[in-house]
Coordinates of C-alpha atoms in Angstrom, one line a residue:
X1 CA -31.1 3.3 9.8
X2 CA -27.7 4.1 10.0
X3 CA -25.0 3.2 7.4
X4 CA -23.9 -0.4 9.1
X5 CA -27.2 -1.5 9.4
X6 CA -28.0 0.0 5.7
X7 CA -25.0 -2.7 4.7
X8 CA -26.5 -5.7 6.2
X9 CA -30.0 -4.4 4.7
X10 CA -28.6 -4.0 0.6
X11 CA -25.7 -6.9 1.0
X12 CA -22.6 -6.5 3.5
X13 CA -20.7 -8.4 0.4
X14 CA -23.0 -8.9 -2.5
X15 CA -22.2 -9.5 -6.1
X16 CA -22.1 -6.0 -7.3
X17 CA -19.6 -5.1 -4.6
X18 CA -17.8 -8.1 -5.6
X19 CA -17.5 -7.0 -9.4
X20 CA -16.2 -3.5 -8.0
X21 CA -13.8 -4.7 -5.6
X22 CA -11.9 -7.2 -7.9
X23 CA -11.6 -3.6 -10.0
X24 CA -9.9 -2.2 -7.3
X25 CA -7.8 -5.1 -6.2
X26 CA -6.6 -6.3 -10.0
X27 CA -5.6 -2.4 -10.3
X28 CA -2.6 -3.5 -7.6
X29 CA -1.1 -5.6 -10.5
X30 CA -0.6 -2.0 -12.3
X31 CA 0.5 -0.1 -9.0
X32 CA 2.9 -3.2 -8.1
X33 CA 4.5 -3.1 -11.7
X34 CA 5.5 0.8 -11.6
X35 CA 6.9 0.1 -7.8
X36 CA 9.1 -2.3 -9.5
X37 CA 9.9 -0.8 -12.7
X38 CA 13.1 0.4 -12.0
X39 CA 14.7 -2.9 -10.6
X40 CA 14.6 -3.9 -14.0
X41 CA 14.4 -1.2 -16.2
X42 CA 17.4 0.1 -14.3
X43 CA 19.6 -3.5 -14.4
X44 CA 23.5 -2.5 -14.8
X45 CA 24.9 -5.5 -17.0
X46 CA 28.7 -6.2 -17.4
X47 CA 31.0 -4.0 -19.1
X48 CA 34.3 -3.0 -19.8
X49 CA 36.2 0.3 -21.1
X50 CA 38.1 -0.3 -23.9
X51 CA 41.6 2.2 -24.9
X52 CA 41.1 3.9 -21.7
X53 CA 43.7 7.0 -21.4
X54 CA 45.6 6.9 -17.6
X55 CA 44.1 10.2 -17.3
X56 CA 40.4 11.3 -16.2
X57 CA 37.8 11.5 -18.9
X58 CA 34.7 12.6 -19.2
X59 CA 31.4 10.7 -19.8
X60 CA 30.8 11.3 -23.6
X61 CA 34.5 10.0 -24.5
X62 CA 33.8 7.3 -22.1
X63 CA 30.4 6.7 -24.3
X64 CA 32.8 6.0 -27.0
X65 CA 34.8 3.1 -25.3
X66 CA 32.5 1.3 -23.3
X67 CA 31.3 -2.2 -23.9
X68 CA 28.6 -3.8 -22.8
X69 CA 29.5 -7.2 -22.6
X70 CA 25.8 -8.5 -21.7
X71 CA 23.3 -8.5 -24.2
X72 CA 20.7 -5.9 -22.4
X73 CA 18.9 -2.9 -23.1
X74 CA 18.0 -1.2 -20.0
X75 CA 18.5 2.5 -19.5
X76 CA 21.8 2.0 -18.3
X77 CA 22.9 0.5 -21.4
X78 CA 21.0 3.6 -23.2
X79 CA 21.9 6.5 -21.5
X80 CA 26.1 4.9 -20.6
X81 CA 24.7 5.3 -16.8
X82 CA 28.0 3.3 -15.3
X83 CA 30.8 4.5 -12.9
X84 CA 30.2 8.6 -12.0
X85 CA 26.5 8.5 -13.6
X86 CA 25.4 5.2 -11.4
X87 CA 24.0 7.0 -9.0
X88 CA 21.2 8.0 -11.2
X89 CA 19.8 4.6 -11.4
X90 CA 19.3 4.7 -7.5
X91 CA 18.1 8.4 -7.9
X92 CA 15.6 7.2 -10.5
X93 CA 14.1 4.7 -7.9
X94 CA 14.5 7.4 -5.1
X95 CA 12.3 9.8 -6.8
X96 CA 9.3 7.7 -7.2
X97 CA 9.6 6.8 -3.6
X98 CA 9.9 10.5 -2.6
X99 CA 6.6 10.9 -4.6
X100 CA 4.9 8.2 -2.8
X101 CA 5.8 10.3 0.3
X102 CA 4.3 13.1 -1.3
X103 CA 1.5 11.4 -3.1
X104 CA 0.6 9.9 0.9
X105 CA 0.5 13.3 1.9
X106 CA -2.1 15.3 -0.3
X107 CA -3.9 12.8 -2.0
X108 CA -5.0 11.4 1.5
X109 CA -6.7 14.6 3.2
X110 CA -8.1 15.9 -0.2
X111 CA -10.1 12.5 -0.9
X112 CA -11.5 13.1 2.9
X113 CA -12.7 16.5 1.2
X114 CA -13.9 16.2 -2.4
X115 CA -14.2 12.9 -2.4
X116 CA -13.1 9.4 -3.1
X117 CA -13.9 8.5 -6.9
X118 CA -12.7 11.9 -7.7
X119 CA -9.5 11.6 -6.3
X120 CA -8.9 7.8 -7.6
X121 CA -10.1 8.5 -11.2
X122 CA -8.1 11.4 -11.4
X123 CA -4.8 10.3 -9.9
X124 CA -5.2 6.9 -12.0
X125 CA -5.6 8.9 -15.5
X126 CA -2.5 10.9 -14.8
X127 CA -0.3 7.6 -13.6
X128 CA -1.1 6.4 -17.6
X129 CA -0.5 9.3 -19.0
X130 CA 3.3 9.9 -16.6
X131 CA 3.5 6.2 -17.2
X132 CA 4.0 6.3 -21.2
X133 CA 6.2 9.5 -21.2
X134 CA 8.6 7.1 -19.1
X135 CA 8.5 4.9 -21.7
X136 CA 9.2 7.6 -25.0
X137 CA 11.4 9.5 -22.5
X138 CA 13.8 11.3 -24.7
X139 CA 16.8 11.7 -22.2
X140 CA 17.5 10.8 -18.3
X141 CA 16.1 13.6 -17.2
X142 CA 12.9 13.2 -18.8
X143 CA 12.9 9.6 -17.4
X144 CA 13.9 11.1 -13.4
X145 CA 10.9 13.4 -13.5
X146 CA 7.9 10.6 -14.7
X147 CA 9.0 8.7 -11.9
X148 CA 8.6 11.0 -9.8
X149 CA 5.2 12.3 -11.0
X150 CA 4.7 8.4 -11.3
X151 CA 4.9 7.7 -7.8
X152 CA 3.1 11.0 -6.9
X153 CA -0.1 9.5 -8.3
X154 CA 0.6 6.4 -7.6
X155 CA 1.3 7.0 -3.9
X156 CA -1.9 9.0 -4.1
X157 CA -4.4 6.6 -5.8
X158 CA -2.6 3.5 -3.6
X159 CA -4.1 4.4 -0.5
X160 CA -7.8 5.9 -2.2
X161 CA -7.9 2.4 -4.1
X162 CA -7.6 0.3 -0.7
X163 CA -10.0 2.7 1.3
X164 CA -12.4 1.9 -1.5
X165 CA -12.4 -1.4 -1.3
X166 CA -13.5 -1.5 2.2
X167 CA -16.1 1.1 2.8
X168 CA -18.0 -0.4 -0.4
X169 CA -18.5 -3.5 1.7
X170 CA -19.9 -4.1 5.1
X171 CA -17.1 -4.0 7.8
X172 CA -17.3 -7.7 8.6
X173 CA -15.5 -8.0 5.1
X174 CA -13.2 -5.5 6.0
X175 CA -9.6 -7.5 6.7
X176 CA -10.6 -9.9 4.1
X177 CA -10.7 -7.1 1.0
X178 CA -7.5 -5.5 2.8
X179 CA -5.8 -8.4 2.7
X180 CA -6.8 -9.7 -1.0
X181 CA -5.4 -5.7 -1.9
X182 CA -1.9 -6.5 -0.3
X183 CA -2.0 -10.1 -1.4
X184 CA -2.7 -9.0 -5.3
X185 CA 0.0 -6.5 -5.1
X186 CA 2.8 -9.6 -3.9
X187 CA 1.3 -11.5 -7.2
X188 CA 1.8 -8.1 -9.3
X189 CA 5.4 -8.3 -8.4
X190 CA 6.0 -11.5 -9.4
X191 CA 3.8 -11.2 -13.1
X192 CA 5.9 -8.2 -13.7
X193 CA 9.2 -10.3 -12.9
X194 CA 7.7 -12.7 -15.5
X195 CA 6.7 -9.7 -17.6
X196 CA 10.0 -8.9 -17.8
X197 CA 12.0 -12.2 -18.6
X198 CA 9.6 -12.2 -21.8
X199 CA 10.0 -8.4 -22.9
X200 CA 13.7 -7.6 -22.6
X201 CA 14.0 -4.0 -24.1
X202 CA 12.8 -1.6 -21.7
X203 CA 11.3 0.9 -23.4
X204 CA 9.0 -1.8 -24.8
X205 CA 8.4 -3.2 -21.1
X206 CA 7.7 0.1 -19.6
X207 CA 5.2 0.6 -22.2
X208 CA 3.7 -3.1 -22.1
X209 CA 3.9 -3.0 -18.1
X210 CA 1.6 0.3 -18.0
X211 CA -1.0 -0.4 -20.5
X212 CA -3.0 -2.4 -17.8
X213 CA -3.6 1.0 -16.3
X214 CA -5.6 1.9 -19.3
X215 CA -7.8 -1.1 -18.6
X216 CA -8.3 -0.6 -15.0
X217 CA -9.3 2.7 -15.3
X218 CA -11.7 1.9 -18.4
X219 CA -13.5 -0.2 -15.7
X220 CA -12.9 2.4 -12.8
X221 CA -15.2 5.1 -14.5
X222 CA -18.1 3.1 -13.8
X223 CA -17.5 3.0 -9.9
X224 CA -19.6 5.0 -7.8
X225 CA -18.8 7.3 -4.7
X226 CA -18.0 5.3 -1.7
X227 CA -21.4 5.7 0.1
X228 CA -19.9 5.9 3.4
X229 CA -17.9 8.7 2.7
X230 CA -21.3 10.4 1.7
X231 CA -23.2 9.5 4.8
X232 CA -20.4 11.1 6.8
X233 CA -20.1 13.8 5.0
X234 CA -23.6 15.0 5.4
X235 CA -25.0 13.9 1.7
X236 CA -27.2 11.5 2.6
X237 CA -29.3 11.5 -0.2
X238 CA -26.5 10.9 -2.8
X239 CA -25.3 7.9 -0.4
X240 CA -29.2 6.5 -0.2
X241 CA -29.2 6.5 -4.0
X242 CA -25.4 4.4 -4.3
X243 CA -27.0 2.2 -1.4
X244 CA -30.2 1.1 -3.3
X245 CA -28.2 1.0 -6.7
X246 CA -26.1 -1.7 -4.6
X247 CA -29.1 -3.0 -3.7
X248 CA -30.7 -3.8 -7.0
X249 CA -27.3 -5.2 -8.3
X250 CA -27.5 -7.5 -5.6
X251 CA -30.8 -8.6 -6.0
X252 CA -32.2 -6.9 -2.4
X253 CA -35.3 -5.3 -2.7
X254 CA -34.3 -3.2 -0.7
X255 CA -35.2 0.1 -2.5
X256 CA -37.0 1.8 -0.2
X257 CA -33.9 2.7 1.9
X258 CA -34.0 5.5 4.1
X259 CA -30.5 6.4 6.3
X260 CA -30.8 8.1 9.4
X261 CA -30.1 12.0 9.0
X262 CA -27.0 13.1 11.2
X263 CA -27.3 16.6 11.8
X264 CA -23.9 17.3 13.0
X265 CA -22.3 16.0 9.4
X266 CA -23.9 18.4 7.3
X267 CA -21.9 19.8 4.6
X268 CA -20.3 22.6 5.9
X269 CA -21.6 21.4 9.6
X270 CA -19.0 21.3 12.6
X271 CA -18.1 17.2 11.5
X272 CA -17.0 18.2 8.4
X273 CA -14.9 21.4 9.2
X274 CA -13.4 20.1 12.0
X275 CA -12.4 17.0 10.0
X276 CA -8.6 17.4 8.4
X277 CA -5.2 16.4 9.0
X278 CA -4.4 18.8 12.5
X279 CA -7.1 16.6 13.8
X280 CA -4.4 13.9 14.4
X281 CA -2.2 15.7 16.4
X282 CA -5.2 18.0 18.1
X283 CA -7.8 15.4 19.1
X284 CA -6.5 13.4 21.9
X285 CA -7.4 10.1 20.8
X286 CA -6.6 10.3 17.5
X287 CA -3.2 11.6 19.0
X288 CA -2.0 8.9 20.9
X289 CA -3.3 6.2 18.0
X290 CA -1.5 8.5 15.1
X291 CA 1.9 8.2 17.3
X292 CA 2.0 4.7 17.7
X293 CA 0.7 3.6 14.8
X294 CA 3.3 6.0 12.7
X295 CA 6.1 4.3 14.4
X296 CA 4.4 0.8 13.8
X297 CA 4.3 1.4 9.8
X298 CA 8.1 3.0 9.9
X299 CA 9.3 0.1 11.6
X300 CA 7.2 -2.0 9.2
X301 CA 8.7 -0.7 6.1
X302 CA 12.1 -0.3 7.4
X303 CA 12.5 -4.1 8.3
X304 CA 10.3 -4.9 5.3
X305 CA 12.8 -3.4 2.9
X306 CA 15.6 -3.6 5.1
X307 CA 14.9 -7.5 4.8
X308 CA 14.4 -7.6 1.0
X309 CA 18.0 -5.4 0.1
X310 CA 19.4 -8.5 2.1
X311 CA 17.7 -11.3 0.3
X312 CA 18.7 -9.4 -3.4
X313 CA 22.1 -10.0 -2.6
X314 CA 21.6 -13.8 -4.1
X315 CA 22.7 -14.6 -7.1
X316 CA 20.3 -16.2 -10.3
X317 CA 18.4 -14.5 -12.6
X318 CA 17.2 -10.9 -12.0
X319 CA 14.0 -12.1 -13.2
X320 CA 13.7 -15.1 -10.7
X321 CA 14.7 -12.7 -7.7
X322 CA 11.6 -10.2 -8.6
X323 CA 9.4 -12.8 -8.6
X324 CA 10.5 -14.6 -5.7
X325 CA 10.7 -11.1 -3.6
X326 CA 6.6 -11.4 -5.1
X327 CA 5.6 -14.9 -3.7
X328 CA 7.2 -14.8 -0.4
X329 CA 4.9 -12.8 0.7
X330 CA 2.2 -14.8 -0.5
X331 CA 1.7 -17.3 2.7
X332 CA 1.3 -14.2 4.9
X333 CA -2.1 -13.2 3.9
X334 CA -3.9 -16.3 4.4
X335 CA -2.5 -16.3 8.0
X336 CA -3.6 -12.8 8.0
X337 CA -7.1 -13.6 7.7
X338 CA -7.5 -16.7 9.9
X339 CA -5.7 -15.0 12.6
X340 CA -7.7 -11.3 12.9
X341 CA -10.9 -12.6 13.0
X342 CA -10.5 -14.8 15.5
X343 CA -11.7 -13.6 19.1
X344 CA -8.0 -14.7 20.9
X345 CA -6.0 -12.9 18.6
X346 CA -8.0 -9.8 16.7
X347 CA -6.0 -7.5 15.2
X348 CA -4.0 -5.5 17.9
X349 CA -2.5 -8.9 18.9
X350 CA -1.7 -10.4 15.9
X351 CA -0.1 -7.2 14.4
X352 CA 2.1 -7.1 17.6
X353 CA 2.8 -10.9 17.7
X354 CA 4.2 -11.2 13.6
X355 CA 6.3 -7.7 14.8
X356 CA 8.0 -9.6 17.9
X357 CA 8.4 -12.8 15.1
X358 CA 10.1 -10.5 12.5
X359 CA 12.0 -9.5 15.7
X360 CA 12.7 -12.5 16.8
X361 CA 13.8 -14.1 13.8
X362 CA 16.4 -11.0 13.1
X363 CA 17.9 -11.6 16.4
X364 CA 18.0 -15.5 15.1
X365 CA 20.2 -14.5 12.4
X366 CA 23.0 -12.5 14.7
X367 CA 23.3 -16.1 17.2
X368 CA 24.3 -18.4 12.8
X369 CA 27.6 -18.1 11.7
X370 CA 28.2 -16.5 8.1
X371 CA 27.8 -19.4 5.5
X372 CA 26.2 -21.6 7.3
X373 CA 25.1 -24.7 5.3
X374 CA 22.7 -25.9 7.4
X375 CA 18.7 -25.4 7.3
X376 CA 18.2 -22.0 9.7
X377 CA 20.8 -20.0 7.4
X378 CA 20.7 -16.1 7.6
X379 CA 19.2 -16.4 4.0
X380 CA 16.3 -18.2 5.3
X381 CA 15.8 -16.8 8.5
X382 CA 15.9 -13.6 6.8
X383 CA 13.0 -14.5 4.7
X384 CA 11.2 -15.9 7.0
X385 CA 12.2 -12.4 9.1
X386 CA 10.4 -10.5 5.8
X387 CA 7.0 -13.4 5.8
X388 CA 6.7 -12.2 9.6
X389 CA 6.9 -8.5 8.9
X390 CA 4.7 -8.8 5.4
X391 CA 2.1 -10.3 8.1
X392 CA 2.0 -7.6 9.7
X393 CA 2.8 -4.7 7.7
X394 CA -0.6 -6.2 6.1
X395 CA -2.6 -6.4 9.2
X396 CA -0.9 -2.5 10.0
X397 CA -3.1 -1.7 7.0
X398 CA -6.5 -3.1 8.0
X399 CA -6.4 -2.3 11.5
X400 CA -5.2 1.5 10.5
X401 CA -8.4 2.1 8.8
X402 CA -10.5 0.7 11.4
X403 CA -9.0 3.2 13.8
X404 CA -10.0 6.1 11.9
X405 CA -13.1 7.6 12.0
X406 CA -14.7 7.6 7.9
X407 CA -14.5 11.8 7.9
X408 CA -10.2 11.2 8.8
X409 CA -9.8 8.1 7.5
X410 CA -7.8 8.5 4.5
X411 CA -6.2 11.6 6.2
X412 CA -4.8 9.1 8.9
X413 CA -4.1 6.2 6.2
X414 CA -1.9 9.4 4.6
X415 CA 0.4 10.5 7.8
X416 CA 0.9 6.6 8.6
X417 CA 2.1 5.9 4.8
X418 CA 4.1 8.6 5.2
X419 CA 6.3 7.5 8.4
X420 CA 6.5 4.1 6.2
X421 CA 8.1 5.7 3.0
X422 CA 10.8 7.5 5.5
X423 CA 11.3 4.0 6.6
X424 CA 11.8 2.9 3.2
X425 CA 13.9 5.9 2.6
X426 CA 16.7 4.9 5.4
X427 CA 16.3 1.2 4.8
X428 CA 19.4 1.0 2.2
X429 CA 21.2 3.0 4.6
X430 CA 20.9 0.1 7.4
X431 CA 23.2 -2.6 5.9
X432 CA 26.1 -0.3 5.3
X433 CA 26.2 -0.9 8.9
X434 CA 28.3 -3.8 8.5
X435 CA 30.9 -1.5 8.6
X436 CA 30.7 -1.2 12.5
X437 CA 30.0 -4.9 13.0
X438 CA 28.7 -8.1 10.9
X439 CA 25.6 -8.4 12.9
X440 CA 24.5 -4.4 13.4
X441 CA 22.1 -4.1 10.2
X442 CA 20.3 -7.5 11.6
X443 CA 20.1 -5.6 15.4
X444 CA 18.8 -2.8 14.1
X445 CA 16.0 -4.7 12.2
X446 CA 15.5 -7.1 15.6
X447 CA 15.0 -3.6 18.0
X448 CA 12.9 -1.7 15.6
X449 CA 10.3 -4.9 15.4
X450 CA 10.3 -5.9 18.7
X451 CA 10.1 -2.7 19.6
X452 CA 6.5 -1.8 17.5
X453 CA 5.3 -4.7 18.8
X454 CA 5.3 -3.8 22.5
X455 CA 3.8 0.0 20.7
X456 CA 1.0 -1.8 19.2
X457 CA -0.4 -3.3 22.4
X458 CA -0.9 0.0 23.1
X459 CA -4.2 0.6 20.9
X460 CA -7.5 -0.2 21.2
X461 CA -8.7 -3.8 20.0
X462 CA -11.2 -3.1 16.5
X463 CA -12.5 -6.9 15.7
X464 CA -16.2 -7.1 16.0
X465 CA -16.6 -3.7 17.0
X466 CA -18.4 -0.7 15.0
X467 CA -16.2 2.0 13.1
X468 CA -17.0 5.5 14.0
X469 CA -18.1 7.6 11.5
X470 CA -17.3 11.1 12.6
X471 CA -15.4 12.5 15.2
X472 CA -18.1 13.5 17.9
X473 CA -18.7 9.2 17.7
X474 CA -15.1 8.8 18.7
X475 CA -15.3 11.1 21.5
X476 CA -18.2 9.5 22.6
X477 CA -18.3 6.2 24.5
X478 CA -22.4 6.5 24.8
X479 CA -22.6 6.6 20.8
X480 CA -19.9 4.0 20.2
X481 CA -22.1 1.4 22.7
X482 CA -25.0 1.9 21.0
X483 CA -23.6 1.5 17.7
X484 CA -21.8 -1.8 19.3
X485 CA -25.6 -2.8 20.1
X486 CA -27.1 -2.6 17.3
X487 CA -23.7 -4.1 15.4
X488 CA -24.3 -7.1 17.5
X489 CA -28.5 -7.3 17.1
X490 CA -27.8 -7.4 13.4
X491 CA -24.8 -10.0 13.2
X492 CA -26.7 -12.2 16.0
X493 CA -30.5 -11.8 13.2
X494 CA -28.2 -12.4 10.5
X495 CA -26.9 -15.5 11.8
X496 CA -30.5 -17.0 12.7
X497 CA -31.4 -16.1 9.1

């Protein structure tokens, strides 16, 4: 049998795969809290500069007047990071988002070659230990550089952890475990707001906030290989013997399980060499998909964030604002998952339809009049502009890995989070361009989301249809029917049972 039917043999969703995939998805509460470590960590209270010559001074006399007027410890209040040295707060924050670029970039591709556990276990052991020299970091520069390896791993391990979740389970279950990831995460981000309106000094925070990750990868160890990264890789013993330990977790008795050998994915064999990241921009339907669906998670993260700098600018309680940039995102999953799994809508379709609303509701914003007291204010239509786009940036990650073939998968999953950290990258840029004229940052928003929607049309609809496991499957329309047949035989016994 092949590994599909293999899943609807030991349990497409059974209760071992349960137990490992709330492991993966509870491991987002860690992951969300380092994203947001800095917003808080990194607060600049009120101050004022006491016996101030008329002439320039430099920072360590200014160390000597300064007051901080608020009562917070934050490393700004530490380290006197105000007026010439402010920068370095943003520049903290930049560098763990320059090593989730990075992290997108390597950790991807090598998990498609040594392996998934490997990768994840690895990458999650070295977040900890980057995690707690944040925490004792001795000076600012020692602080910049943890971030940075921070968001290395954790850009890394981000995208292994959600790949996980879904090729453990059968693909049915697919948008439901992708969506519980990036529903977890929006909950992480509002416990850590919480978390942090109960522990004020930061050191103590930082250390608090990434002692979960000791926990989650305690209960990571035990994790197996993903067995469809085996079978597609040529190891089909190894993923036969994860299979019927599944199996006898869940109670099947199926332990006589036999998958059906694929010659051309033997280790070493043609699948796996020619399996890495210049397969993207070689193969010529991995091309066109890679191109559009690059631009659609750019203009998802660029909108995203765009959206979020605008809704920081309230006033209230740092804390509040954390949490609330958390739980707005919450009503977008469950939309997620009633809409892609219907027939009508799928996934192509709904991704493009909350793009042209995120759009829309942008373009909504530049038609109100600055504060406006009534209902549709640019505050609200602005969050409801960031619900729309959490929608789909949610869907974006779902259907990605649904596109890719298992031997590319995480390569693919890499590239695309790549265009999205550029996104996030120029997003703070967009609202300085007010200058030019009130309404440009909101235009810019409203073009780049229509825009991706009208791109995302463009790709191939994925809902009830078999993921190809190699390359040669892709390329062949023969292989993909038959795999759609027997997809469909199964589902339609499955149901009579």
């Amino acid at each position: 049998m092949d590994i599909e039917t293999a899943f609807h043999t030991v349990g497409e969703f059974g209760p071992y795969q349960k137990r490992a995939v709330t492991v993966l998805v509870l491991a987002q509460v860690y992951m969300a809290c380092q994203s947001m470590l800095i917003v808080l960590v990194g607060y600049t209270p009120e101050y004022r500069v006491e016996n101030q010559d008329g002439g320039s001074s430099g920072h360590r006399e200014l160390q000597q007047h300064v007051i901080f007027t608020e009562d917070v410890d934050s490393i700004v209040t530490e380290w006197v990071l105000i007026r010439q040295q402010a920068y370095k707060v943003s520049l903290a924050g930049s560098l763990f988002f320059t090593g989730l670029l990075v992290g997108n970039v390597v950790f991807g591709p090598l998990s498609d070659r040594i392996g998934r556990r490997p990768v994840y276990l690895t990458g999650l052991f070295f977040e900890v230990m980057f995690g707690y020299l944040t925490a004792l970091a001795p000076s600012y520069e020692v602080f910049a550089a943890s971030r940075l390896l921070v968001g290395l791993m954790n850009g890394g391990i981000g995208l292994v952890c959600f790949v996980l979740t879904q090729e453990y389970v059968g693909k049915s279950y697919w948008a439901m475990t992708g969506t519980l990831t990036s529903m977890i995460f929006a909950v992480g981000i509002a416990l850590f707001g919480a978390l942090g309106y109960f522990v004020r000094p930061w050191r103590t925070l930082a250390m608090v906030a990434n002692s979960s990750g000791v926990l989650f990868f305690l209960l990571s160890v035990t994790l197996p290989e993903s067995p469809r990264w085996l079978y597609s890789q040529g190891q089909t013993e190894r993923a036969e013997e994860v299979l019927r330990f599944m199996a006898l977790r869940n109670g099947s008795n199926a332990t006589s399980l036999v998958l059906q050998r694929v010659g051309a994915a033997r280790p070493g064999g043609p699948a796996r060499r020619r399996g890495g990241v210049l397969q993207l921009a070689v193969h010529p339907v991995l091309r066109l998909r890679t191109m559009v669906l690059m631009y659609v998670w750019y203009c998802c993260s660029l909108v995203y964030y765009g959206l979020t700098l605008g809704a920081s600018a309230t006033s209230g309680s740092r804390f509040v604002n954390v949490a609330m940039y958390g739980l707005v995102e919450l009503p977008a999953y469950p939309l997620c998952i009633y809409f892609i799994n219907k027939s009508w809508a799928g996934r192509r379709k709904s991704m493009s339809s909350f793009l042209f609303l995120a759009g829309s509701a942008c373009l909504c914003t530049t038609l109100i009049p600055e504060n406006s007291g009534s209902l549709l204010s640019i505050t609200s239509l602005a969050l409801l502009g960031k619900l729309m786009v959490s929608a789909a940036f949610n869907i974006a990650y779902v259907y990605t890995s649904e596109l890719y073939p298992t031997v590319i998968r995480n390569a693919g999953l890499g590239v695309c989070s790549m265009s999205c950290r550029v996104g996030g990258i120029l997003a703070p840029f967009v609202p300085s361009m007010r200058a030019l004229h009130a309404s440009m940052p909101f235009t810019v928003f409203c073009l780049s989301g229509l825009s991706a929607g009208c791109l995302g049309l463009l790709l191939p609809e994925t809902l009830n249809r078999p993921a190809a496991d190699t390359l040669e499957e892709l390329s062949s329309s023969r292989v993909l029917e038959n795999k759609a047949l027997l997809y469909e035989d199964k589902k339609l016994k499955s149901n009579h049972q």
